[in-house]
CSV table of C-alpha atoms in Angstrom, one decimal:
chain,number,residue,atom,x,y,z
A,24,MET,CA,37.3,24.8,31.0
A,25,GLN,CA,35.0,25.6,28.2
A,26,THR,CA,33.7,29.2,28.0
A,27,CYS,CA,30.3,30.1,26.8
A,28,GLY,CA,31.9,31.2,23.5
A,29,ASP,CA,33.6,27.8,23.0
A,30,LYS,CA,30.3,26.1,23.5
A,31,MET,CA,28.6,28.4,21.0
A,32,LYS,CA,31.3,27.7,18.4
A,33,ARG,CA,30.9,23.9,19.0
A,34,TYR,CA,27.1,24.3,18.5
A,35,LEU,CA,27.5,26.2,15.3
A,36,ILE,CA,29.8,23.5,13.9
A,37,LEU,CA,27.5,20.6,14.9
A,38,LEU,CA,24.4,22.3,13.6
A,39,PRO,CA,25.3,22.1,9.9
A,40,LEU,CA,26.6,18.6,10.3
A,41,ALA,CA,23.3,17.5,11.8
A,42,ALA,CA,21.5,19.3,8.9
A,43,LEU,CA,23.7,17.5,6.4
A,44,ALA,CA,23.0,14.1,8.1
A,45,ALA,CA,19.2,14.7,8.0
A,46,CYS,CA,19.5,15.7,4.3
A,47,ALA,CA,21.4,12.6,3.5
A,48,GLN,CA,18.8,10.4,5.2
A,49,GLY,CA,16.1,12.2,3.2
A,50,GLU,CA,17.9,11.6,0.0
A,51,ALA,CA,18.4,8.0,0.8
A,52,ALA,CA,14.7,7.5,1.5
A,53,GLU,CA,13.8,9.3,-1.7
A,54,GLY,CA,16.4,7.3,-3.7
A,55,LYS,CA,14.6,3.9,-3.0
A,56,ASP,CA,13.5,2.5,-6.3
A,57,PRO,CA,9.7,2.0,-6.4
A,58,CYS,CA,10.0,-0.1,-9.6
A,59,ALA,CA,12.1,-2.7,-7.7
A,60,ALA,CA,9.2,-3.0,-5.2
A,61,ILE,CA,6.6,-3.2,-7.9
A,62,SER,CA,8.6,-5.9,-9.7
A,63,THR,CA,8.9,-7.9,-6.5
A,64,ILE,CA,5.1,-7.6,-5.9
A,65,VAL,CA,4.2,-8.7,-9.5
A,66,ALA,CA,6.6,-11.6,-9.4
A,67,ALA,CA,5.3,-12.8,-6.0
A,68,ARG,CA,1.7,-12.5,-7.4
A,69,GLY,CA,2.7,-15.2,-10.0
A,70,GLU,CA,4.0,-17.7,-7.4
A,71,ASP,CA,2.2,-21.1,-7.1
A,72,GLU,CA,0.9,-19.9,-3.7
A,73,PRO,CA,0.7,-16.1,-4.5
A,74,PHE,CA,2.7,-13.7,-2.2
A,75,THR,CA,4.3,-16.6,-0.2
A,76,SER,CA,7.8,-15.1,-0.6
A,77,LEU,CA,6.5,-11.8,0.9
A,78,ARG,CA,5.2,-13.3,4.1
A,79,GLY,CA,6.8,-12.2,7.3
A,80,GLU,CA,5.7,-12.7,10.9
A,81,GLN,CA,2.2,-14.1,11.4
A,82,ARG,CA,-0.3,-11.4,12.5
A,83,MET,CA,-1.7,-11.8,16.0
A,84,LEU,CA,-4.9,-10.9,17.7
A,85,GLY,CA,-3.8,-10.6,21.3
A,86,ASP,CA,-2.0,-13.9,22.0
A,87,SER,CA,-3.7,-15.8,19.2
A,88,PRO,CA,-2.3,-16.0,15.7
A,89,LEU,CA,-4.6,-14.9,12.9
A,90,PRO,CA,-5.2,-17.7,10.3
A,91,ASP,CA,-3.8,-16.9,6.8
A,92,ALA,CA,-2.6,-13.4,7.8
A,93,TRP,CA,1.0,-12.2,7.9
A,94,GLU,CA,3.0,-9.0,8.2
A,95,SER,CA,4.9,-8.5,4.9
A,96,SER,CA,8.7,-8.7,4.6
A,97,GLU,CA,8.4,-6.4,1.5
A,98,THR,CA,7.3,-2.8,1.7
A,99,PHE,CA,6.3,-0.2,-0.8
A,100,LYS,CA,7.4,3.4,-0.1
A,101,ASP,CA,8.2,2.4,3.5
A,102,SER,CA,4.6,1.7,4.2
A,103,ALA,CA,3.1,-1.0,6.5
A,104,CYS,CA,2.2,-4.0,4.3
A,105,ARG,CA,0.3,-7.3,4.9
A,106,VAL,CA,-0.4,-10.6,3.2
A,107,SER,CA,-3.5,-12.6,3.6
A,108,VAL,CA,-5.6,-15.4,2.0
A,109,MET,CA,-9.4,-15.6,1.9
A,110,ARG,CA,-10.2,-19.2,1.3
A,111,GLY,CA,-13.2,-21.0,0.0
A,112,PHE,CA,-15.0,-18.3,-1.9
A,113,PHE,CA,-17.7,-19.1,-4.5
A,114,GLY,CA,-18.9,-22.4,-3.1
A,115,GLY,CA,-15.5,-23.3,-1.7
A,116,GLU,CA,-13.8,-23.4,-5.2
A,117,THR,CA,-11.7,-20.2,-5.1
A,118,ASN,CA,-9.0,-18.7,-2.8
A,119,ILE,CA,-8.2,-15.0,-3.0
A,120,HIS,CA,-4.6,-14.0,-2.1
A,121,ILE,CA,-4.0,-10.4,-1.1
A,122,TYR,CA,-1.0,-8.1,-0.6
A,123,ILE,CA,-2.0,-4.7,0.8
A,124,CYS,CA,0.0,-1.6,1.9
A,125,ASP,CA,-1.3,1.5,3.7
A,126,LEU,CA,0.4,4.4,2.0
A,127,PHE,CA,-1.3,7.2,3.9
A,128,GLU,CA,-3.7,7.4,6.8
A,129,ALA,CA,-5.2,10.3,8.7
A,130,GLY,CA,-8.3,11.2,10.7
A,131,THR,CA,-10.8,13.9,10.3
A,132,LEU,CA,-9.2,16.7,12.3
A,133,ASP,CA,-7.8,18.6,9.3
A,134,LYS,CA,-9.7,17.3,6.3
A,135,ASP,CA,-8.3,19.8,3.7
A,136,ALA,CA,-4.6,19.7,4.7
A,137,ASP,CA,-4.6,15.9,5.2
A,138,GLY,CA,-6.5,15.6,1.9
A,139,GLU,CA,-3.6,17.3,0.1
A,140,LEU,CA,-1.2,14.8,1.6
A,141,ALA,CA,-3.4,11.9,0.7
A,142,LYS,CA,-3.8,13.2,-2.9
A,143,ALA,CA,0.0,13.6,-3.2
A,144,ALA,CA,0.6,10.0,-1.9
A,145,TYR,CA,-2.1,8.6,-4.2
A,146,GLU,CA,-1.0,10.4,-7.3
A,147,GLY,CA,2.7,9.7,-6.7
A,148,ALA,CA,2.0,6.0,-6.3
A,149,VAL,CA,-0.2,5.9,-9.4
A,150,SER,CA,2.5,7.7,-11.4
A,151,ASP,CA,5.1,5.2,-10.1
A,152,ALA,CA,3.0,2.2,-10.9
A,153,LYS,CA,2.3,3.4,-14.4
A,154,ALA,CA,6.0,4.0,-15.1
A,155,CYS,CA,7.1,0.7,-13.6
A,156,LEU,CA,4.4,-1.5,-15.1
A,157,GLY,CA,4.9,0.0,-18.5
A,158,ASP,CA,3.0,-1.0,-21.7
A,159,ALA,CA,2.4,-4.6,-20.4
A,160,TRP,CA,-0.4,-3.3,-18.1
A,161,THR,CA,-3.4,-1.1,-18.7
A,162,SER,CA,-4.8,1.3,-16.2
A,163,GLU,CA,-8.3,2.8,-15.6
A,164,THR,CA,-9.4,5.3,-13.0
A,165,ASN,CA,-12.8,5.6,-11.3
A,166,THR,CA,-13.9,8.5,-9.1
A,167,GLU,CA,-17.5,7.5,-8.5
A,168,SER,CA,-18.6,6.1,-5.1
A,169,GLY,CA,-21.8,6.3,-3.2
A,170,GLN,CA,-19.9,5.2,-0.1
A,171,TYR,CA,-17.2,7.9,0.4
A,172,GLU,CA,-17.2,11.7,0.2
A,173,VAL,CA,-13.9,11.6,-1.8
A,174,TYR,CA,-12.9,8.6,-3.8
A,175,SER,CA,-10.5,7.6,-6.5
A,176,LYS,CA,-9.3,4.1,-7.6
A,177,THR,CA,-6.9,3.3,-10.4
A,178,VAL,CA,-7.0,-0.4,-11.4
A,179,PHE,CA,-4.1,-2.0,-13.3
A,180,LYS,CA,-4.6,-5.1,-15.4
A,181,PRO,CA,-2.2,-7.1,-17.6
A,182,VAL,CA,-2.6,-6.6,-21.3
A,183,GLU,CA,-2.5,-10.3,-21.8
A,184,PRO,CA,-5.7,-11.7,-20.2
A,185,GLU,CA,-5.1,-14.1,-17.3
A,186,GLU,CA,-6.9,-17.4,-16.8
A,187,GLN,CA,-10.1,-16.7,-15.0
A,188,VAL,CA,-10.6,-18.7,-11.8
A,189,GLY,CA,-14.2,-18.6,-10.4
A,190,GLU,CA,-17.0,-16.4,-11.5
A,191,PHE,CA,-15.7,-13.2,-9.9
A,192,ILE,CA,-12.5,-11.5,-11.1
A,193,ALA,CA,-10.5,-9.7,-8.4
A,194,ASP,CA,-8.7,-6.6,-9.5
A,195,PRO,CA,-5.0,-7.7,-10.1
A,196,LEU,CA,-3.5,-4.5,-8.7
A,197,TYR,CA,-4.9,-1.2,-7.7
A,198,LEU,CA,-4.4,2.1,-5.8
A,199,GLU,CA,-7.3,3.6,-3.9
A,200,MET,CA,-7.8,6.8,-2.0
A,201,HIS,CA,-10.9,7.6,0.0
A,202,TYR,CA,-12.2,9.9,2.7
A,203,ALA,CA,-15.1,8.9,5.0
A,204,GLY,CA,-16.7,11.3,7.4
A,205,PHE,CA,-18.3,10.2,10.6
A,206,GLY,CA,-21.2,7.9,9.8
A,207,GLY,CA,-20.0,7.5,6.2
A,208,GLY,CA,-18.1,4.7,4.5
A,209,ARG,CA,-19.3,1.2,5.3
A,210,ASN,CA,-16.8,-0.7,7.5
A,211,SER,CA,-14.5,2.3,7.3
A,212,THR,CA,-12.7,4.3,10.0
A,213,PRO,CA,-13.5,8.0,9.5
A,214,GLY,CA,-10.7,9.9,7.7
A,215,TRP,CA,-8.3,9.5,4.8
A,216,LEU,CA,-6.8,6.3,3.6
A,217,VAL,CA,-4.6,5.5,0.6
A,218,THR,CA,-3.8,1.9,-0.2
A,219,LEU,CA,-2.0,-0.2,-2.7
A,220,GLN,CA,-3.5,-3.7,-3.2
A,221,ALA,CA,-2.5,-6.7,-5.3
A,222,GLN,CA,-4.7,-9.8,-5.6
A,223,LYS,CA,-4.6,-13.2,-7.3
A,224,GLN,CA,-7.3,-15.9,-7.4
A,225,THR,CA,-6.4,-19.6,-7.3
A,226,LYS,CA,-8.4,-22.8,-7.3
A,227,ALA,CA,-9.0,-24.1,-3.8
A,228,GLU,CA,-7.6,-27.5,-3.2
């Protein structure tokens, strides 16, 4: 029969083991290579039908499948990512293929504290993207917006110009952080949002 002392000894032995397990899990998550994910995204962007290899399960609205919309089989920093196609833009001549990940999301309950987390997620992702894309891509950051209280967007473009399809040029890859209060931010849910988005235009068939 176990005494109270025996139970306490067992607890003290298991506690550090649990802490070590949690630490190992944290190290494993931190050890994931963001450059491998960036490389996969860039490669998929160059496919004949961009991002086809990243498509997972089709997204649903209730019991109905959403057209040209999929959950992604590839994540960035363990975030929820999606693939979609907007077809028939500019007089039906252009399709825009999109890969997007929500890196951080929070409401308005604690604007300052959540803002620090959003900033860390955004700046960390920008730093990773710059390091992974290297000299083959340029970057430019804009912090001006009449739509959001807080805003920052870093756009990455290949140094070698790509063939233009259509009159409008979609940003090839960008990271964006914004905060919208109640009543602010057109078509936006109030709160913080940090996203990574890659896009590619193709000629509509």
